[in-house]
Coordinates of C-alpha atoms in Angstrom, one line a residue:
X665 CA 118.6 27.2 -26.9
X666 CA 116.5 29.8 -28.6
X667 CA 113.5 28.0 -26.7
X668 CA 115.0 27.8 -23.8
X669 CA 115.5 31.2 -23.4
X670 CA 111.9 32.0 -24.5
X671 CA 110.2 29.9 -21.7
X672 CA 112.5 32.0 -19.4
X673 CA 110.7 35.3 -20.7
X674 CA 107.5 33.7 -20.2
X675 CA 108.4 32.2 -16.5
X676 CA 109.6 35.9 -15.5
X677 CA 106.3 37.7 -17.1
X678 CA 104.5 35.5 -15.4
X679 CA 105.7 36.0 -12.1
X680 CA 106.0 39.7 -12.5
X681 CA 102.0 39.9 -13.4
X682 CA 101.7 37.4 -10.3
X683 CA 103.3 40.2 -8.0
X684 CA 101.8 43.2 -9.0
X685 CA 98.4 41.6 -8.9
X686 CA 100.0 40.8 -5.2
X687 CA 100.6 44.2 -4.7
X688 CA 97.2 45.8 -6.4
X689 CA 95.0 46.8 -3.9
X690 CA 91.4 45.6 -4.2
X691 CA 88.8 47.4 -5.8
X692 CA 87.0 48.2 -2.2
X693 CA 90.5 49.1 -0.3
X694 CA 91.2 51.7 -3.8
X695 CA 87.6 53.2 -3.7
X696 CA 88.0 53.7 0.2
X697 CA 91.5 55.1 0.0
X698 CA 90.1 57.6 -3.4
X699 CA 86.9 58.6 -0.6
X700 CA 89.5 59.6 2.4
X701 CA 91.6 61.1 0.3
X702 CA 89.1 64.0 -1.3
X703 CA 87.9 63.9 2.6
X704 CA 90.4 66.0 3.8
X705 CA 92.1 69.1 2.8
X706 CA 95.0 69.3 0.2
X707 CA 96.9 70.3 3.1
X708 CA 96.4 66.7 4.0
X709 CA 95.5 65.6 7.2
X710 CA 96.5 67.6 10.8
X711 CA 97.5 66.8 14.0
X712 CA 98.5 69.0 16.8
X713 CA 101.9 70.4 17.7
X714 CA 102.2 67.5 20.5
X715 CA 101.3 64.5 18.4
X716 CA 103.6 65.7 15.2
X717 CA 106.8 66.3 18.1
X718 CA 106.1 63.0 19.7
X719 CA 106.8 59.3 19.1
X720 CA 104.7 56.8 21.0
X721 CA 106.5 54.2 22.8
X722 CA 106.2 50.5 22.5
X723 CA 106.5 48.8 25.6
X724 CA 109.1 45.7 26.6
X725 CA 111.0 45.9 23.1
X726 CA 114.5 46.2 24.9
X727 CA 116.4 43.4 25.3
X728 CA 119.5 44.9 26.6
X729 CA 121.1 47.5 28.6
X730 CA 121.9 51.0 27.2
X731 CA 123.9 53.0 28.4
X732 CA 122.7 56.3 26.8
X733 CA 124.6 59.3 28.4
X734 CA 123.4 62.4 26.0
X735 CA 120.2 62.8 24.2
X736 CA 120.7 64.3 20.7
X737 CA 117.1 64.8 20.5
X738 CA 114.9 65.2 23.7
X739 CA 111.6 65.3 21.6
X740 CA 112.0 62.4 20.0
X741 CA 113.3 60.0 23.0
X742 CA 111.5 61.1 26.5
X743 CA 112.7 58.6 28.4
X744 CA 111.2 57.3 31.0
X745 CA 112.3 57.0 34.6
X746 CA 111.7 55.8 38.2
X747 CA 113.1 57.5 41.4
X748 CA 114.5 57.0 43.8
X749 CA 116.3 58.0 47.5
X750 CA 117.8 57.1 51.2
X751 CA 116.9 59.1 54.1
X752 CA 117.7 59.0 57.7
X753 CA 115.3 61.1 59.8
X754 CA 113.5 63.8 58.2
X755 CA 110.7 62.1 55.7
X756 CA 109.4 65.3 55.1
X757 CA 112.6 66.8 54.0
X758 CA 113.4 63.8 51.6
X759 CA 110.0 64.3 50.1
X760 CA 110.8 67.9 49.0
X761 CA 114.4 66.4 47.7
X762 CA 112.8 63.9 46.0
X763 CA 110.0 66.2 43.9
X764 CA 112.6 68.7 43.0
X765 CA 114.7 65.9 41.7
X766 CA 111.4 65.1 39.6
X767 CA 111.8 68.9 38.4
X768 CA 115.3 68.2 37.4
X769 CA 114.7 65.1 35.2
X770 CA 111.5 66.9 33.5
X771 CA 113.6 69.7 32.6
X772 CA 116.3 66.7 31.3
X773 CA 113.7 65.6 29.0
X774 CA 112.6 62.7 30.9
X775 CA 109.3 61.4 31.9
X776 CA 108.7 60.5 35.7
X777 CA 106.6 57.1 36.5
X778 CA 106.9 56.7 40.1
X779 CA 109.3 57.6 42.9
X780 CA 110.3 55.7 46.3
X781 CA 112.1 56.5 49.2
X782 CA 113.9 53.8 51.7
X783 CA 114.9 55.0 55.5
X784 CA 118.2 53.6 56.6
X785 CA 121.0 55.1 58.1
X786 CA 123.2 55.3 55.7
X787 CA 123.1 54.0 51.9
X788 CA 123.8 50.4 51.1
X789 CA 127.3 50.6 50.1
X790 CA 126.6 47.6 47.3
X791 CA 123.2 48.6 45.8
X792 CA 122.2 52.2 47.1
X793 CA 119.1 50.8 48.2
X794 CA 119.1 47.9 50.5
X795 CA 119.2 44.2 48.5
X796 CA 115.8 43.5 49.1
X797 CA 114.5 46.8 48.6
X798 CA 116.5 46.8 45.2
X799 CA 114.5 43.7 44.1
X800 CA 111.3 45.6 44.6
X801 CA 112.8 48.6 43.1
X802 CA 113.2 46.0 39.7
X803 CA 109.4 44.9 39.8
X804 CA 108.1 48.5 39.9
X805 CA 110.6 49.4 37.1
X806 CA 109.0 46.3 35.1
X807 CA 105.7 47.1 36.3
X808 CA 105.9 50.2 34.7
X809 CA 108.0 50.0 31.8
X810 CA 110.3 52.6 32.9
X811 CA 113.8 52.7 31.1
X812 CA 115.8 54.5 33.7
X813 CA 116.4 54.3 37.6
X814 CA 117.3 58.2 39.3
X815 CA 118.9 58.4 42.8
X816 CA 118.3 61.3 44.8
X817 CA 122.3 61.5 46.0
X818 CA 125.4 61.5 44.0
X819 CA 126.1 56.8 43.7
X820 CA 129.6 55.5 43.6
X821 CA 130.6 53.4 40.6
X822 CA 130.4 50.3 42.2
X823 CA 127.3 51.3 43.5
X824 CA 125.8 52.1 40.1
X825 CA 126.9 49.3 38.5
X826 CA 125.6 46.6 41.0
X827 CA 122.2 48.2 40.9
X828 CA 122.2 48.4 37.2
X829 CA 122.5 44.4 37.3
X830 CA 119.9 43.7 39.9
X831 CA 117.1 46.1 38.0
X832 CA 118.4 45.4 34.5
X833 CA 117.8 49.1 33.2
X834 CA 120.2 52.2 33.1
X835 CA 121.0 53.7 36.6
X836 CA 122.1 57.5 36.9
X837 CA 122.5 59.6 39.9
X838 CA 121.4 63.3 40.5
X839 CA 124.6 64.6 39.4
X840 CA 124.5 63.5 36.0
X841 CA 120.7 64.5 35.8
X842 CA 121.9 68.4 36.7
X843 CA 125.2 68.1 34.5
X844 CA 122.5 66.9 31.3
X845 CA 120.5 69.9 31.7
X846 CA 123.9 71.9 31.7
X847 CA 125.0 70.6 28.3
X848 CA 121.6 71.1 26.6
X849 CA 121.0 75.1 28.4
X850 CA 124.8 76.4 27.6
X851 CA 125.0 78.8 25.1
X852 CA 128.5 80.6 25.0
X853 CA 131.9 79.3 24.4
X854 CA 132.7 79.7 27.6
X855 CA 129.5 78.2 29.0
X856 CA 130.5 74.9 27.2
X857 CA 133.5 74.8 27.9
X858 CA 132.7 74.7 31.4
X859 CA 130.1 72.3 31.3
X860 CA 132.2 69.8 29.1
X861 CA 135.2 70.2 31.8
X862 CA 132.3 70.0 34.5
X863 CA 131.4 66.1 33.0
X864 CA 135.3 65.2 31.7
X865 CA 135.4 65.1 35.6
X866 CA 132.2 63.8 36.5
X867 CA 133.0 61.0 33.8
X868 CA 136.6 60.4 34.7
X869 CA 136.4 58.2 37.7
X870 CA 133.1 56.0 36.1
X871 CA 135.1 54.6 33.1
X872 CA 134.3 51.0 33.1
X873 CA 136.9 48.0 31.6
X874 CA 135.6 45.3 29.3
X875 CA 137.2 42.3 30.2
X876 CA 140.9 41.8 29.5
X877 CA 140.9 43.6 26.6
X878 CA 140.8 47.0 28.4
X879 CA 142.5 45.1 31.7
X880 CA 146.1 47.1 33.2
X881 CA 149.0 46.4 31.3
X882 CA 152.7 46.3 32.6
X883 CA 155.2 48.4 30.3
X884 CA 156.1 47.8 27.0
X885 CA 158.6 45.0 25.7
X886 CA 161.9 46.7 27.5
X887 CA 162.1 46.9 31.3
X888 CA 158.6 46.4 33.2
X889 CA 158.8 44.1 35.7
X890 CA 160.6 41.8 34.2
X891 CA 160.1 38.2 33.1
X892 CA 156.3 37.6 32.6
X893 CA 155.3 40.8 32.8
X894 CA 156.4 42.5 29.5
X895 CA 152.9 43.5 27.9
X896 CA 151.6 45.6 24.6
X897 CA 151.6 48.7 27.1
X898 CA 148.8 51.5 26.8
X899 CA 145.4 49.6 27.0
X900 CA 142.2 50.8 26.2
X901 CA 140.9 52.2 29.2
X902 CA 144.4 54.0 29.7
X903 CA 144.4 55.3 26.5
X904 CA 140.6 56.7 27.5
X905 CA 142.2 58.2 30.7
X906 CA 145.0 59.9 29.1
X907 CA 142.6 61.7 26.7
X908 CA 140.5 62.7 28.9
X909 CA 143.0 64.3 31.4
X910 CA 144.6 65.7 27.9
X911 CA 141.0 67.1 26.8
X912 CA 140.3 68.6 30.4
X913 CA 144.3 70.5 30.8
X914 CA 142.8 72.0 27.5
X915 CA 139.5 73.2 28.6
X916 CA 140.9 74.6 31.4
X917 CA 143.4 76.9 29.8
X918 CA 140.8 77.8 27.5
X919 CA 138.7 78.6 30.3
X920 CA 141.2 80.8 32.1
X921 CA 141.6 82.0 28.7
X922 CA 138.4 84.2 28.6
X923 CA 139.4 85.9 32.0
X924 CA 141.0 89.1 30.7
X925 CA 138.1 89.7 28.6
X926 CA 136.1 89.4 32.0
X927 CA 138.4 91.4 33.9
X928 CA 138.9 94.0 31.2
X929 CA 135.2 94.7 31.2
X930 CA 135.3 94.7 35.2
X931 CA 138.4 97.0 35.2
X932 CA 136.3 99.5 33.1
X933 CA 133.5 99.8 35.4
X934 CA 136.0 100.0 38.1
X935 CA 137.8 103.0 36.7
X936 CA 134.2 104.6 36.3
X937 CA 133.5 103.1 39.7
X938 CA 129.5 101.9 38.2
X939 CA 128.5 100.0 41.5
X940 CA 127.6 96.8 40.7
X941 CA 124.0 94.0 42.0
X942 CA 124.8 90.7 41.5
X943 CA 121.6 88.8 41.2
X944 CA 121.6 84.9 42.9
X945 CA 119.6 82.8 44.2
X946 CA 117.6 79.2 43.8
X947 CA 117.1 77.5 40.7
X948 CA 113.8 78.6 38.9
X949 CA 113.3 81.4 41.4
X950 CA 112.9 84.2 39.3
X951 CA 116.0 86.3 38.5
X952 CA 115.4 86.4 35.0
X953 CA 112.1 87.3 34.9
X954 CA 112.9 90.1 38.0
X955 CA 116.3 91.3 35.6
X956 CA 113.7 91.7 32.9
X957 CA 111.2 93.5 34.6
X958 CA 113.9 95.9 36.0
X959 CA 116.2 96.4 33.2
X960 CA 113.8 95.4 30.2
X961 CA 116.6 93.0 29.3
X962 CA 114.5 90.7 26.9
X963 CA 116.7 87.8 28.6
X964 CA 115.4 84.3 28.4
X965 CA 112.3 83.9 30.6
X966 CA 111.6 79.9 31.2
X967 CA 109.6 77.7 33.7
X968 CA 112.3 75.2 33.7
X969 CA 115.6 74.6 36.0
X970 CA 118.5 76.3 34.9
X971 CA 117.4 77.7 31.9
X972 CA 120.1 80.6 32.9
X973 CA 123.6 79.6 32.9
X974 CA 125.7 82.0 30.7
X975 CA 125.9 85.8 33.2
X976 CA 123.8 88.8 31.3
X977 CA 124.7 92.2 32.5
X978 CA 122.6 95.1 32.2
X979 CA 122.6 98.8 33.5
X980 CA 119.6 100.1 35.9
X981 CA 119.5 103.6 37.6
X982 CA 118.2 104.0 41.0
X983 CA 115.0 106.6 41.7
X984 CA 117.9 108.9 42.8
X985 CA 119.5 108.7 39.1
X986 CA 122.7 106.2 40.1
X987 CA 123.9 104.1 37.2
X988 CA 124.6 100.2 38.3
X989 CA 125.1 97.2 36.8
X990 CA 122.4 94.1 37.7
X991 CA 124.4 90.8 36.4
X992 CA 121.5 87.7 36.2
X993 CA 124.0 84.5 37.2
X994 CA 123.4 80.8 37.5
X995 CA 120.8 79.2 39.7
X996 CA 121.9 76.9 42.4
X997 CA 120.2 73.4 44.1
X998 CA 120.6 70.9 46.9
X999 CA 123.7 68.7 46.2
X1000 CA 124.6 70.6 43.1
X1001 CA 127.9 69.0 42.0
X1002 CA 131.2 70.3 43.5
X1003 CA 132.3 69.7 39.8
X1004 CA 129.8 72.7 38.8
X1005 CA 131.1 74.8 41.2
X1006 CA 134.7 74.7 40.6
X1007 CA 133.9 75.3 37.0
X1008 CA 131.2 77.7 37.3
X1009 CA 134.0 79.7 39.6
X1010 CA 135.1 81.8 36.4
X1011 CA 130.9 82.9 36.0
X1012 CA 130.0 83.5 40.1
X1013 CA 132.8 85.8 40.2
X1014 CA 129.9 88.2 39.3
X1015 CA 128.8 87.7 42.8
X1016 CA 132.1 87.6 44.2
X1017 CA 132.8 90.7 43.0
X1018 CA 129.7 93.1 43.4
X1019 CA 128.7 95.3 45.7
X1020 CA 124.9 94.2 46.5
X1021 CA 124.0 90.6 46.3
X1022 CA 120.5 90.6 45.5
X1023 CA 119.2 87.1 46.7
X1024 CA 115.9 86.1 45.0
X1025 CA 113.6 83.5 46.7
X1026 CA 110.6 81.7 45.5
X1027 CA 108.3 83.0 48.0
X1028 CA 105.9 80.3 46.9
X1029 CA 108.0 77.5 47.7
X1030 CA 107.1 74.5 49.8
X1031 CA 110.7 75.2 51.9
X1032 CA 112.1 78.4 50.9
X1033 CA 114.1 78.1 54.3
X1034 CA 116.3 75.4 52.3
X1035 CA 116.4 77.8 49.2
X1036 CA 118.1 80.2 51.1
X1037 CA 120.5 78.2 53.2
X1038 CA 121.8 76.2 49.9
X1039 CA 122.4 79.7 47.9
X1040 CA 124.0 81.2 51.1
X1041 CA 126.2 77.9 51.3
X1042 CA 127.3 78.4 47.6
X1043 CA 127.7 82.2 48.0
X1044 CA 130.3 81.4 51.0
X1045 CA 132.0 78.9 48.8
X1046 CA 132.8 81.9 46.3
X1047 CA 134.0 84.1 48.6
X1048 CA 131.2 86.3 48.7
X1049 CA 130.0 85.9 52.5
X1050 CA 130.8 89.4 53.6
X1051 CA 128.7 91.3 50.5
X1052 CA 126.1 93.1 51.8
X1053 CA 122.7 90.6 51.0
X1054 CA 119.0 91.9 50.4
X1055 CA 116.7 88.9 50.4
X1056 CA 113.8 89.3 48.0
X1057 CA 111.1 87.1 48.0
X1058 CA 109.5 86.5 44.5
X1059 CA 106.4 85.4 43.4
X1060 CA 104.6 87.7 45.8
X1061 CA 101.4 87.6 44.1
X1062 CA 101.1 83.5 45.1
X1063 CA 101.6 84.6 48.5
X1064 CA 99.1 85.3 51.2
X1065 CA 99.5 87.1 54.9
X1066 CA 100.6 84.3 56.9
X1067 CA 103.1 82.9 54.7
X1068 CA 104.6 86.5 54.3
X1069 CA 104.6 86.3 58.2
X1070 CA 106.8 83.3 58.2
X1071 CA 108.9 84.4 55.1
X1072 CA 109.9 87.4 57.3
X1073 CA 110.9 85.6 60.1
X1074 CA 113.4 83.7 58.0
X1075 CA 114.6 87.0 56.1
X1076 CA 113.5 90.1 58.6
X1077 CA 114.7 92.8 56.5
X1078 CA 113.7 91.3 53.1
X1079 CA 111.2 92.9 50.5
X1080 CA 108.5 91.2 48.9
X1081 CA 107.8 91.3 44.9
X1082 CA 106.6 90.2 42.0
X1083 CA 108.6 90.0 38.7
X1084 CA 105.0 89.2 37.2
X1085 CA 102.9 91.8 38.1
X1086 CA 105.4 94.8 39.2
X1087 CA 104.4 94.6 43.2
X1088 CA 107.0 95.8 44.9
X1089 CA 109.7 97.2 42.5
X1090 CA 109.4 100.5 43.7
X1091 CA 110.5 99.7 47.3
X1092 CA 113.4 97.2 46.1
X1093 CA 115.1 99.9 43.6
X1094 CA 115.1 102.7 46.9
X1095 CA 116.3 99.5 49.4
X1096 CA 119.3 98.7 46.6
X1097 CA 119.8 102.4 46.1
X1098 CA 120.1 102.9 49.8
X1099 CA 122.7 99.9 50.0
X1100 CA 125.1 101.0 46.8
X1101 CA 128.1 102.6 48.0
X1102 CA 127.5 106.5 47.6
X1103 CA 129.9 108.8 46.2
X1104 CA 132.2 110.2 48.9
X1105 CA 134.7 112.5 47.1
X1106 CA 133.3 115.9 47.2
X1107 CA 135.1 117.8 43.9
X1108 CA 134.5 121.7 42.6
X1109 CA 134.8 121.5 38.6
X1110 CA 134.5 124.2 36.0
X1111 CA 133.6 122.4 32.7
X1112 CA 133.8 124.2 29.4
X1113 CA 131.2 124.4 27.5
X1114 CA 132.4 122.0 24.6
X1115 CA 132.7 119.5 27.0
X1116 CA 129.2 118.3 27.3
X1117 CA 129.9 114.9 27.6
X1118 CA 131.9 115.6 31.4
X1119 CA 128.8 117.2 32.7
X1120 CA 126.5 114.2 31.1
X1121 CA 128.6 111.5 32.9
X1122 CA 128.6 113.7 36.1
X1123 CA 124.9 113.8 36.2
X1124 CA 124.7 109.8 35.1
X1125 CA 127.1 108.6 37.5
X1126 CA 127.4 110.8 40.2
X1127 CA 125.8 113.0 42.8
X1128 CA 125.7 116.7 41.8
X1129 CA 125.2 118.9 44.2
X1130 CA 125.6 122.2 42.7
X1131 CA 125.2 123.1 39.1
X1132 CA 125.9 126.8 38.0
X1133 CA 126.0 128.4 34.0
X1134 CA 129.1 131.2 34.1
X1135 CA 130.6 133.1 31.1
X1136 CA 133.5 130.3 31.7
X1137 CA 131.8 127.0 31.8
X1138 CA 129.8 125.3 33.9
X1139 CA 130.5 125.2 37.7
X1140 CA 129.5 122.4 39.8
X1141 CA 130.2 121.5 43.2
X1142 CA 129.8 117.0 42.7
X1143 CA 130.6 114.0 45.1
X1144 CA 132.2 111.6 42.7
X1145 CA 134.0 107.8 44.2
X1146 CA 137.8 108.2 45.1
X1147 CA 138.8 106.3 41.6
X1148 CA 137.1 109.1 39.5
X1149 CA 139.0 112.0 41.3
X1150 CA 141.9 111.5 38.5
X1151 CA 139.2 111.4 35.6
X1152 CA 137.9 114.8 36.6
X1153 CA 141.1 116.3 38.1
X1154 CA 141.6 118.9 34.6
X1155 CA 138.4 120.8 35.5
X1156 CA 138.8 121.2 39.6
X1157 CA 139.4 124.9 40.7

C-alpha cells in the first residue's frame, strides 16, 4: 500500500516538472522578452487615445441574428451599418435624406459602409426594398461585413422582419436611429422620462411572439369561450403589453408632474413681464453655440445631432438695456418621430410660449430651404405659428455672396451671423430688441430713498423716461407692461 502510494508521488512530480518545463519559455523567447522590456519606459508601452478606446473587429464571427436595441457602451461596439432608402421623383432630394441619415447613425455610434437608394413608387409593402433589390441589398451587407441594415423612412413590423430574414443581419429604421441618440443625450429627469415614454411607444407595436409559447390565450379555467377554449390566461407577450402600457400611464404622470415647476417659473416672469426669445431651429444648426456667444451660457457646444435636448434659459439685455430671457430648445429633422413630438410637447412649450422665435439656420447647408420648412412644420405643430419669427442664418463665415443672395430669397428679412466669429451679433440683438414687446404703461412714481432696489428693477426691466433726485425720493416718469402697474402702484403720484 505504502508503495503504492509512493509511485503515485512520483507519477504526479513527474508530470508537474513535465508541465512547467511546458510552460517555461525558451532561453531565446526569455532574453527577447528581458530586451523589450528595459526597451521601453516604466510607464510601459503607449498608444494613442484612439487605439486604447477602440476594439478591432474580427470579421464573419457571427453566426446568428442579434437583436441589439441599446448600446451600453458606444466605444467599445461601433457597429457597423449599411443604408438604405425608396424614392419616387426627386434623386437629389433623397440623396440629402440619405447623408443626414448617415449624420444620425454617426452621432448613434455607428460606423457607415455604404448606402443605396431604389426608385419605386411606393415601398415594397413585404421587404421595403423591392425582392430583388433586397437580395442585392444582402450581398453588399456580406460584401462588406456590415452588422446592421438602416432605412431612410419609418418600416412596419412586418416589413422589418421580412427584410431581416432575407439579409440575415439586424434591420432598424430611422426612427429608432433618432430615439437612440435621444436615450444616450438626455440628461434631466424629465428629459428621460420623455425619451423612455417616446420608445415604450415606439416599442409597443414591434413586440414579436415566439412560437406558441407567447401565442393569444382565451381566459382562464372559468367562462372563456367555452369548451376547448379554457387556457392558462395571460401569456407572455400579453403580460409584456400590459407592462408596458403600465410603465408608460406612469411616465406620463410623472411627466405632467414637472409642469407646475415649469409654469411656476413662467408665471414669475409673467408677473415681471421679462419678454421672452425662444431659440429653434434644425438639428446641428447652431443654437447653442449662438446662446453661448450671446448670453456666455457655457452650455454644451457639440458637432453632433441633438447634442441639446434638455431647454437652458438664460437672461440677455438688448443694446437699449431690456432684460429677456433666450431659452436654447431641442433641434428638429426630416421625419422626426411623431412619438418625439408628443413627448417633447412639455419642452417646446418654450416656443409656444415666447414672444420672439428666433429661428437659426445652417447657412452652410446643402438645402437650408428644407431646414426651414421642417422647423416651421414642427413650430405649427406646437402651436406657435402666429409668434413673430426672425430667421437667422448661421455659419455666416462659410458663406460667400451668392449663396447669401439665395439665402435671402428664401428668408428676405433674415440676418446673417456667426456664432463662431461674432459677425453679425450686433445687428441681431437691435432686430430682437426691435421685435420684443415694449413697455406701454406710462406710470409717474416717487421712490423713497431706502427703496433702491424699485428704482434698480425699473431701470433693468423697463423704459425710464425721466429720472429726478427730490428731498422726498426719487421721481421718475417710467413706461412699465400693464402686469407691472400693480407692482409699482404704492409709489405713483
Amino acid at each position: 500500500m505504502e508503495n503504492s502510494i509512493t509511485e503515485d508521488t512520483v507519477n504526479i512530480d513527474r508530470e508537474m516538472t513535465r508541465i512547467l518545463e511546458w510552460a517555461r519559455p525558451a532561453d531565446g523567447i526569455a532574453l527577447a522578452l528581458d530586451d523589450q522590456a528595459h526597451a521601453v519606459d516604466v510607464d510601459g508601452e503607449q498608444l494613442d487615445r484612439e487605439e486604447r478606446s477602440a476594439l478591432r473587429r474580427v470579421a464573419g464571427l457571427s453566426t446568428e441574428l442579434e437583436d441589439v436595441t441599446e448600446v451600453e457602451n458606444r466605444q467599445l461596439r461601433l457597429e457597423r451599418v449599411v443604408l438604405i432608402g425608396v424614392y419616387a421623383s426627386n434623386a437629389q432630394e433623397a440623396e440629402y435624406s440619405l447623408r443626414e441619415l448617415a449624420a444620425l447613425a454617426e452621432t448613434a455610434g455607428a460606423v457607415v459602409l455604404d448606402g443605396v437608394l431604389q426608385r419605386r413608387t411606393n415601398p415594397d409593402p413585404a421587404t421595403y426594398l423591392g425582392r430583388g433589390k433586397a437580395e442585392e441589398l444582402r450581398e453588399v451587407v456580406a460584401a462588406t461585413g456590415a452588422d446592421t441594415v438602416v432605412a431612410d423612412s419609418e418600416l412596419a413590423p412586418s416589413q422589418r422582419r421580412a427584410l431581416e430574414d432575407v439579409v440575415k443581419v439586424k434591420v432598424i429604421d430611422r426612427t429608432a436611429v433618432i430615439l437612440d441618440i435621444f436615450s444616450q443625450h438626455a440628461q434631466s429627469r424629465e428629459g428621460k422620462a420623455q425619451v423612455e415614454l417616446a420608445q415604450l411607444e415606439y416599442l409597443l407595436p414591434r413586440l414579436r411572439g415566439w412560437g406558441e409559447s407567447m401565442s393569444r390565450q382565451a381566459g382562464g379555467q372559468v367562462g372563456g369561450a367555452g369548451m376547448g377554449s379554457r387556457g392558462p390566461g395571460e401569456t407572455k407577450i400579453e403580460l409584456d403589453r400590459r407592462r408596458i402600457h403600465m410603465r408608460m400611464a406612469k411616465l406620463r404622470k410623472q411627466i405632467a408632474g414637472f409642469a407646475p415647476a415649469r409654469a411656476a417659473k413662467r408665471a414669475n416672469r409673467d408677473r415681471n413681464r421679462v419678454p421672452s426669445v425662444a431659440i429653434a431651429g434644425y438639428t446641428n444648426a447652431g443654437k447653442s453655440s449662438l446662446l453661448n456667444r450671446i448670453t456666455h451660457a457655457g452650455v454644451l457646444v457639440e458637432n453632433a445631432l441633438f447634442a441639446t435636448l434638455d431647454p437652458t434659459v438664460r437672461r440677455a439685455e438688448t443694446p437699449d438695456g431690456r432684460l429677456f430671457t433666450l431659452s436654447d430648445t431641442v433641434g428638429f429633422v426630416r421625419q422626426l418621430p411623431h412619438q418625439l413630438v408628443e413627448a417633447f410637447r412639455s419642452t417646446l412649450e418654450e416656443v409656444s410660449e415666447s414672444d420672439v422665435v428666433l429661428h437659426v439656420v445652417d447657412g452652410s447647408h446643402a438645402d437650408p430651404s428644407a431646414q426651414l420648412s421642417t422647423v416651421r412644420d414642427v413650430i405649427g405643430e406646437v402651436g406657435a405659428r402666429d409668434i413673430p419669427e426672425l430667421v437667422a442664418f448661421n455659419k455666416s463665415d462659410l458663406i460667400d455672396e451668392d449663396q447669401r443672395l439665395v439665402l435671402r430669397g428664401l428668408a428676405p428679412n433674415s440676418v446673417f451671423v456667426s456664432a463662431r466669429t461674432g459677425e453679425g451679433i450686433d445687428e441681431l440683438m437691435q432686430t430682437l430688441a426691435d421685435m420684443l414687446p415694449m413697455p406701454n404703461v406710462e406710470m409717474d412714481l416717487l421712490v423713497p430713498y431706502d427703496r433702491g432696489e424699485v428704482v434698480s428693477a425699473l431701470h433693468d426691466e423697463f423704459v425710464v423716461d425721466e429720472e429726478e433726485h427730490l428731498e422726498g425720493g426719487t421721481r421718475m416718469r417710467v413706461r412699465v407692461t400693464e402686469p407691472a402697474t400693480a407692482r409699482f402702484a404704492e409709489f405713483a403720484v
